[in-house]
Amino acid sequence: MKNFGLRLAINALALYLAVGTGWIPYIHAENTQWWAYFVMALIFAVVNAVLGPLLKLLTCPLIFLTLGLFTLVINTLLFYVTGWLGSLIGSGFGFEIEKVWAGFLGALLVGIVNTVLTLVFRRELKTA
């Protein structure tokens, strides 16, 4: 459970940096309170766990042909779905992406932050 909590916090921070800081224009959070990013991270985790493997399986030939670069497109799509589902739930847990390139950069930033923080906390993640 500690492992899940730390991963959720890493996702929340990554989503805050991509959505809440304004670093990437054309992405706007519906709710900017700190706890809303944890709900967004939970939605993001569910979307990645359910749709991520399915999309990667269905697009395996494209991933192979592009030497893995098509996973960036899949991550962008999952980022869009997270924002859309958060809006559907209500209470402002989603975010709006106005331009495709902004969604791509947001997904890229979330991926980079997740990778770096997972490497920083790898010892804590292994022991949990």
Short mmCIF file of N, CA and C in Angstrom, two decimals, residues 5-125:
data_model
loop_
_atom_site.label_atom_id
_atom_site.label_comp_id
_atom_site.label_asym_id
_atom_site.label_seq_id
_atom_site.Cartn_x
_atom_site.Cartn_y
_atom_site.Cartn_z
N GLY A 5 0.81 4.37 -2.65
CA GLY A 5 0.72 5.76 -2.21
C GLY A 5 1.84 6.62 -2.76
N LEU A 6 3.05 6.07 -2.78
CA LEU A 6 4.18 6.82 -3.32
C LEU A 6 4.04 7.01 -4.83
N ARG A 7 3.60 5.97 -5.52
CA ARG A 7 3.39 6.09 -6.97
C ARG A 7 2.28 7.08 -7.28
N LEU A 8 1.23 7.09 -6.46
CA LEU A 8 0.14 8.05 -6.64
C LEU A 8 0.64 9.48 -6.41
N ALA A 9 1.48 9.68 -5.41
CA ALA A 9 2.05 11.00 -5.15
C ALA A 9 2.95 11.45 -6.30
N ILE A 10 3.72 10.53 -6.86
CA ILE A 10 4.58 10.86 -8.00
C ILE A 10 3.72 11.26 -9.19
N ASN A 11 2.65 10.51 -9.45
CA ASN A 11 1.73 10.85 -10.54
C ASN A 11 1.06 12.20 -10.30
N ALA A 12 0.66 12.46 -9.06
CA ALA A 12 0.01 13.73 -8.73
C ALA A 12 0.96 14.90 -8.98
N LEU A 13 2.21 14.75 -8.57
CA LEU A 13 3.19 15.81 -8.82
C LEU A 13 3.42 16.00 -10.31
N ALA A 14 3.53 14.91 -11.04
CA ALA A 14 3.74 15.00 -12.49
C ALA A 14 2.56 15.69 -13.17
N LEU A 15 1.34 15.34 -12.76
CA LEU A 15 0.16 16.00 -13.34
C LEU A 15 0.08 17.46 -12.93
N TYR A 16 0.49 17.78 -11.71
CA TYR A 16 0.52 19.18 -11.29
C TYR A 16 1.48 19.98 -12.17
N LEU A 17 2.65 19.43 -12.43
CA LEU A 17 3.62 20.14 -13.25
C LEU A 17 3.13 20.31 -14.69
N ALA A 18 2.43 19.32 -15.21
CA ALA A 18 1.95 19.39 -16.60
C ALA A 18 0.69 20.23 -16.74
N VAL A 19 -0.19 20.15 -15.75
CA VAL A 19 -1.50 20.78 -15.88
C VAL A 19 -1.63 22.05 -15.04
N GLY A 20 -1.12 22.01 -13.83
CA GLY A 20 -1.41 23.08 -12.88
C GLY A 20 -0.47 24.26 -12.87
N THR A 21 0.72 24.13 -13.42
CA THR A 21 1.68 25.21 -13.32
C THR A 21 1.58 26.24 -14.44
N GLY A 22 0.98 25.85 -15.54
CA GLY A 22 0.91 26.75 -16.68
C GLY A 22 2.16 26.72 -17.54
N TRP A 23 3.06 25.79 -17.29
CA TRP A 23 4.26 25.65 -18.12
C TRP A 23 3.91 25.33 -19.56
N ILE A 24 2.86 24.53 -19.72
CA ILE A 24 2.41 24.17 -21.06
C ILE A 24 1.12 24.93 -21.33
N PRO A 25 1.15 25.86 -22.27
CA PRO A 25 -0.09 26.61 -22.56
C PRO A 25 -1.14 25.70 -23.18
N TYR A 26 -2.38 26.14 -23.12
CA TYR A 26 -3.53 25.44 -23.69
C TYR A 26 -3.94 24.19 -22.92
N ILE A 27 -3.44 24.00 -21.71
CA ILE A 27 -3.93 22.95 -20.82
C ILE A 27 -4.40 23.64 -19.54
N HIS A 28 -5.68 23.43 -19.21
CA HIS A 28 -6.27 24.12 -18.06
C HIS A 28 -6.96 23.12 -17.14
N ALA A 29 -6.60 23.16 -15.87
CA ALA A 29 -7.23 22.28 -14.88
C ALA A 29 -8.56 22.90 -14.45
N GLU A 30 -9.54 22.03 -14.24
CA GLU A 30 -10.84 22.49 -13.76
C GLU A 30 -10.80 22.82 -12.28
N ASN A 31 -9.96 22.12 -11.52
CA ASN A 31 -9.86 22.32 -10.09
C ASN A 31 -8.37 22.39 -9.75
N THR A 32 -7.95 23.47 -9.14
CA THR A 32 -6.52 23.65 -8.87
C THR A 32 -6.15 23.41 -7.41
N GLN A 33 -7.05 22.82 -6.63
CA GLN A 33 -6.70 22.50 -5.25
C GLN A 33 -5.76 21.30 -5.24
N TRP A 34 -4.91 21.21 -4.23
CA TRP A 34 -3.86 20.19 -4.21
C TRP A 34 -4.43 18.78 -4.22
N TRP A 35 -5.53 18.55 -3.52
CA TRP A 35 -6.08 17.20 -3.44
C TRP A 35 -6.70 16.76 -4.76
N ALA A 36 -7.08 17.70 -5.61
CA ALA A 36 -7.67 17.35 -6.91
C ALA A 36 -6.64 16.65 -7.79
N TYR A 37 -5.37 16.99 -7.62
CA TYR A 37 -4.32 16.34 -8.42
C TYR A 37 -4.14 14.87 -8.00
N PHE A 38 -4.44 14.56 -6.76
CA PHE A 38 -4.41 13.15 -6.33
C PHE A 38 -5.56 12.36 -6.96
N VAL A 39 -6.73 13.00 -7.08
CA VAL A 39 -7.85 12.34 -7.75
C VAL A 39 -7.53 12.17 -9.24
N MET A 40 -6.95 13.21 -9.86
CA MET A 40 -6.52 13.09 -11.26
C MET A 40 -5.49 11.98 -11.43
N ALA A 41 -4.58 11.87 -10.47
CA ALA A 41 -3.55 10.81 -10.53
C ALA A 41 -4.18 9.43 -10.40
N LEU A 42 -5.21 9.32 -9.58
CA LEU A 42 -5.91 8.04 -9.45
C LEU A 42 -6.62 7.68 -10.76
N ILE A 43 -7.25 8.65 -11.38
CA ILE A 43 -7.90 8.43 -12.69
C ILE A 43 -6.84 8.05 -13.72
N PHE A 44 -5.72 8.75 -13.70
CA PHE A 44 -4.62 8.47 -14.64
C PHE A 44 -4.09 7.05 -14.45
N ALA A 45 -3.97 6.61 -13.20
CA ALA A 45 -3.49 5.26 -12.92
C ALA A 45 -4.47 4.21 -13.45
N VAL A 46 -5.75 4.43 -13.27
CA VAL A 46 -6.75 3.48 -13.76
C VAL A 46 -6.76 3.44 -15.28
N VAL A 47 -6.69 4.61 -15.91
CA VAL A 47 -6.66 4.67 -17.38
C VAL A 47 -5.43 3.95 -17.91
N ASN A 48 -4.27 4.20 -17.30
CA ASN A 48 -3.05 3.53 -17.74
C ASN A 48 -3.08 2.03 -17.50
N ALA A 49 -3.70 1.60 -16.42
CA ALA A 49 -3.75 0.17 -16.11
C ALA A 49 -4.73 -0.57 -17.01
N VAL A 50 -5.82 0.08 -17.39
CA VAL A 50 -6.86 -0.60 -18.17
C VAL A 50 -6.63 -0.42 -19.67
N LEU A 51 -6.51 0.82 -20.12
CA LEU A 51 -6.40 1.09 -21.56
C LEU A 51 -4.99 0.97 -22.10
N GLY A 52 -3.99 1.28 -21.28
CA GLY A 52 -2.60 1.27 -21.75
C GLY A 52 -2.16 -0.06 -22.37
N PRO A 53 -2.27 -1.16 -21.64
CA PRO A 53 -1.86 -2.45 -22.22
C PRO A 53 -2.70 -2.86 -23.44
N LEU A 54 -3.99 -2.53 -23.41
CA LEU A 54 -4.85 -2.87 -24.53
C LEU A 54 -4.44 -2.12 -25.80
N LEU A 55 -4.21 -0.82 -25.66
CA LEU A 55 -3.78 -0.03 -26.82
C LEU A 55 -2.41 -0.45 -27.32
N LYS A 56 -1.52 -0.79 -26.42
CA LYS A 56 -0.18 -1.24 -26.84
C LYS A 56 -0.25 -2.59 -27.54
N LEU A 57 -1.14 -3.43 -27.11
CA LEU A 57 -1.31 -4.73 -27.77
C LEU A 57 -1.90 -4.54 -29.17
N LEU A 58 -2.91 -3.69 -29.28
CA LEU A 58 -3.55 -3.47 -30.58
C LEU A 58 -2.65 -2.75 -31.59
N THR A 59 -1.75 -1.92 -31.09
CA THR A 59 -0.88 -1.17 -31.99
C THR A 59 0.55 -1.71 -32.00
N CYS A 60 0.71 -2.94 -31.58
CA CYS A 60 2.05 -3.54 -31.52
C CYS A 60 2.82 -3.45 -32.84
N PRO A 61 2.20 -3.69 -34.00
CA PRO A 61 2.96 -3.54 -35.25
C PRO A 61 3.47 -2.12 -35.48
N LEU A 62 2.64 -1.12 -35.14
CA LEU A 62 3.09 0.27 -35.29
C LEU A 62 4.22 0.61 -34.33
N ILE A 63 4.11 0.10 -33.12
CA ILE A 63 5.18 0.33 -32.14
C ILE A 63 6.48 -0.29 -32.63
N PHE A 64 6.37 -1.48 -33.19
CA PHE A 64 7.55 -2.17 -33.71
C PHE A 64 8.15 -1.42 -34.90
N LEU A 65 7.29 -0.98 -35.83
CA LEU A 65 7.78 -0.28 -37.03
C LEU A 65 8.42 1.07 -36.70
N THR A 66 7.93 1.74 -35.67
CA THR A 66 8.47 3.05 -35.31
C THR A 66 9.52 2.97 -34.21
N LEU A 67 9.95 1.75 -33.91
CA LEU A 67 10.97 1.52 -32.87
C LEU A 67 10.56 2.09 -31.51
N GLY A 68 9.27 1.98 -31.21
CA GLY A 68 8.76 2.40 -29.91
C GLY A 68 8.25 3.82 -29.84
N LEU A 69 8.46 4.61 -30.88
CA LEU A 69 8.02 6.01 -30.82
C LEU A 69 6.50 6.16 -30.82
N PHE A 70 5.79 5.16 -31.32
CA PHE A 70 4.33 5.25 -31.32
C PHE A 70 3.77 5.22 -29.90
N THR A 71 4.55 4.77 -28.94
CA THR A 71 4.08 4.80 -27.55
C THR A 71 3.86 6.24 -27.07
N LEU A 72 4.56 7.20 -27.68
CA LEU A 72 4.31 8.60 -27.35
C LEU A 72 2.90 9.02 -27.76
N VAL A 73 2.45 8.52 -28.89
CA VAL A 73 1.08 8.80 -29.35
C VAL A 73 0.08 8.15 -28.40
N ILE A 74 0.36 6.92 -27.98
CA ILE A 74 -0.53 6.22 -27.04
C ILE A 74 -0.58 6.98 -25.72
N ASN A 75 0.56 7.43 -25.23
CA ASN A 75 0.59 8.19 -23.97
C ASN A 75 -0.19 9.49 -24.10
N THR A 76 -0.12 10.13 -25.26
CA THR A 76 -0.89 11.35 -25.48
C THR A 76 -2.38 11.05 -25.44
N LEU A 77 -2.78 9.97 -26.06
CA LEU A 77 -4.19 9.57 -26.05
C LEU A 77 -4.65 9.26 -24.62
N LEU A 78 -3.83 8.57 -23.85
CA LEU A 78 -4.18 8.26 -22.47
C LEU A 78 -4.28 9.53 -21.62
N PHE A 79 -3.44 10.52 -21.92
CA PHE A 79 -3.49 11.81 -21.23
C PHE A 79 -4.81 12.52 -21.54
N TYR A 80 -5.22 12.51 -22.81
CA TYR A 80 -6.50 13.08 -23.20
C TYR A 80 -7.66 12.37 -22.50
N VAL A 81 -7.63 11.05 -22.48
CA VAL A 81 -8.71 10.27 -21.85
C VAL A 81 -8.79 10.58 -20.37
N THR A 82 -7.65 10.78 -19.72
CA THR A 82 -7.65 11.11 -18.29
C THR A 82 -8.36 12.44 -18.05
N GLY A 83 -8.04 13.45 -18.85
CA GLY A 83 -8.71 14.74 -18.71
C GLY A 83 -10.20 14.66 -18.97
N TRP A 84 -10.58 13.88 -19.99
CA TRP A 84 -11.98 13.72 -20.34
C TRP A 84 -12.76 12.98 -19.25
N LEU A 85 -12.19 11.88 -18.75
CA LEU A 85 -12.86 11.13 -17.69
C LEU A 85 -12.97 11.93 -16.40
N GLY A 86 -11.95 12.71 -16.11
CA GLY A 86 -12.02 13.56 -14.92
C GLY A 86 -13.14 14.58 -15.02
N SER A 87 -13.39 15.08 -16.22
CA SER A 87 -14.50 16.01 -16.42
C SER A 87 -15.84 15.31 -16.31
N LEU A 88 -15.90 14.07 -16.79
CA LEU A 88 -17.16 13.31 -16.71
C LEU A 88 -17.56 13.00 -15.28
N ILE A 89 -16.57 12.72 -14.43
CA ILE A 89 -16.86 12.37 -13.04
C ILE A 89 -17.54 13.53 -12.33
N GLY A 90 -17.18 14.73 -12.71
CA GLY A 90 -17.77 15.90 -12.08
C GLY A 90 -16.86 16.44 -10.99
N SER A 91 -17.29 17.46 -10.34
CA SER A 91 -16.55 18.11 -9.27
C SER A 91 -15.20 18.67 -9.71
N GLY A 92 -15.00 18.79 -11.01
CA GLY A 92 -13.82 19.46 -11.53
C GLY A 92 -12.52 18.69 -11.39
N PHE A 93 -12.52 17.40 -11.63
CA PHE A 93 -11.29 16.62 -11.53
C PHE A 93 -10.61 16.42 -12.88
N GLY A 94 -11.09 17.07 -13.90
CA GLY A 94 -10.51 16.90 -15.22
C GLY A 94 -9.67 18.11 -15.61
N PHE A 95 -9.21 18.05 -16.85
CA PHE A 95 -8.50 19.19 -17.41
C PHE A 95 -8.80 19.24 -18.89
N GLU A 96 -8.72 20.46 -19.42
CA GLU A 96 -9.04 20.70 -20.82
C GLU A 96 -7.75 20.90 -21.60
N ILE A 97 -7.64 20.21 -22.72
CA ILE A 97 -6.49 20.34 -23.60
C ILE A 97 -7.00 20.94 -24.90
N GLU A 98 -6.54 22.15 -25.22
CA GLU A 98 -7.06 22.86 -26.38
C GLU A 98 -6.33 22.53 -27.68
N LYS A 99 -5.08 22.19 -27.61
CA LYS A 99 -4.29 21.90 -28.82
C LYS A 99 -3.66 20.52 -28.70
N VAL A 100 -3.52 19.85 -29.83
CA VAL A 100 -2.96 18.49 -29.83
C VAL A 100 -1.51 18.51 -29.34
N TRP A 101 -0.73 19.48 -29.78
CA TRP A 101 0.68 19.52 -29.38
C TRP A 101 0.79 19.78 -27.88
N ALA A 102 -0.15 20.51 -27.30
CA ALA A 102 -0.12 20.73 -25.85
C ALA A 102 -0.37 19.41 -25.12
N GLY A 103 -1.28 18.61 -25.63
CA GLY A 103 -1.51 17.29 -25.03
C GLY A 103 -0.29 16.40 -25.15
N PHE A 104 0.37 16.47 -26.30
CA PHE A 104 1.60 15.69 -26.50
C PHE A 104 2.68 16.13 -25.51
N LEU A 105 2.87 17.44 -25.37
CA LEU A 105 3.89 17.93 -24.43
C LEU A 105 3.52 17.61 -22.98
N GLY A 106 2.22 17.68 -22.65
CA GLY A 106 1.78 17.33 -21.31
C GLY A 106 2.05 15.87 -20.99
N ALA A 107 1.73 15.00 -21.93
CA ALA A 107 2.00 13.57 -21.73
C ALA A 107 3.49 13.30 -21.64
N LEU A 108 4.26 13.99 -22.45
CA LEU A 108 5.72 13.83 -22.42
C LEU A 108 6.28 14.29 -21.08
N LEU A 109 5.80 15.43 -20.57
CA LEU A 109 6.28 15.94 -19.29
C LEU A 109 5.89 14.99 -18.15
N VAL A 110 4.68 14.47 -18.18
CA VAL A 110 4.25 13.51 -17.15
C VAL A 110 5.14 12.27 -17.19
N GLY A 111 5.43 11.79 -18.38
CA GLY A 111 6.30 10.62 -18.51
C GLY A 111 7.70 10.86 -18.01
N ILE A 112 8.27 12.02 -18.34
CA ILE A 112 9.63 12.34 -17.89
C ILE A 112 9.69 12.48 -16.38
N VAL A 113 8.73 13.21 -15.81
CA VAL A 113 8.72 13.41 -14.35
C VAL A 113 8.52 12.07 -13.64
N ASN A 114 7.62 11.23 -14.15
CA ASN A 114 7.42 9.91 -13.56
C ASN A 114 8.69 9.07 -13.60
N THR A 115 9.37 9.10 -14.73
CA THR A 115 10.61 8.32 -14.86
C THR A 115 11.68 8.81 -13.89
N VAL A 116 11.89 10.11 -13.84
CA VAL A 116 12.93 10.67 -12.98
C VAL A 116 12.62 10.41 -11.51
N LEU A 117 11.38 10.66 -11.08
CA LEU A 117 11.04 10.46 -9.68
C LEU A 117 11.01 8.98 -9.29
N THR A 118 10.66 8.12 -10.22
CA THR A 118 10.72 6.69 -9.94
C THR A 118 12.17 6.25 -9.74
N LEU A 119 13.08 6.82 -10.52
CA LEU A 119 14.51 6.52 -10.32
C LEU A 119 15.02 7.07 -9.00
N VAL A 120 14.56 8.26 -8.62
CA VAL A 120 14.99 8.86 -7.36
C VAL A 120 14.49 8.03 -6.17
N PHE A 121 13.26 7.55 -6.24
CA PHE A 121 12.66 6.79 -5.14
C PHE A 121 12.67 5.29 -5.37
N ARG A 122 13.57 4.79 -6.19
CA ARG A 122 13.56 3.36 -6.52
C ARG A 122 13.79 2.47 -5.30
N ARG A 123 14.61 2.94 -4.37
CA ARG A 123 14.87 2.14 -3.17
C ARG A 123 13.60 2.02 -2.32
N GLU A 124 12.89 3.13 -2.16
CA GLU A 124 11.64 3.11 -1.39
C GLU A 124 10.57 2.28 -2.09
N LEU A 125 10.55 2.33 -3.42
CA LEU A 125 9.55 1.57 -4.17
C LEU A 125 9.84 0.07 -4.14
#
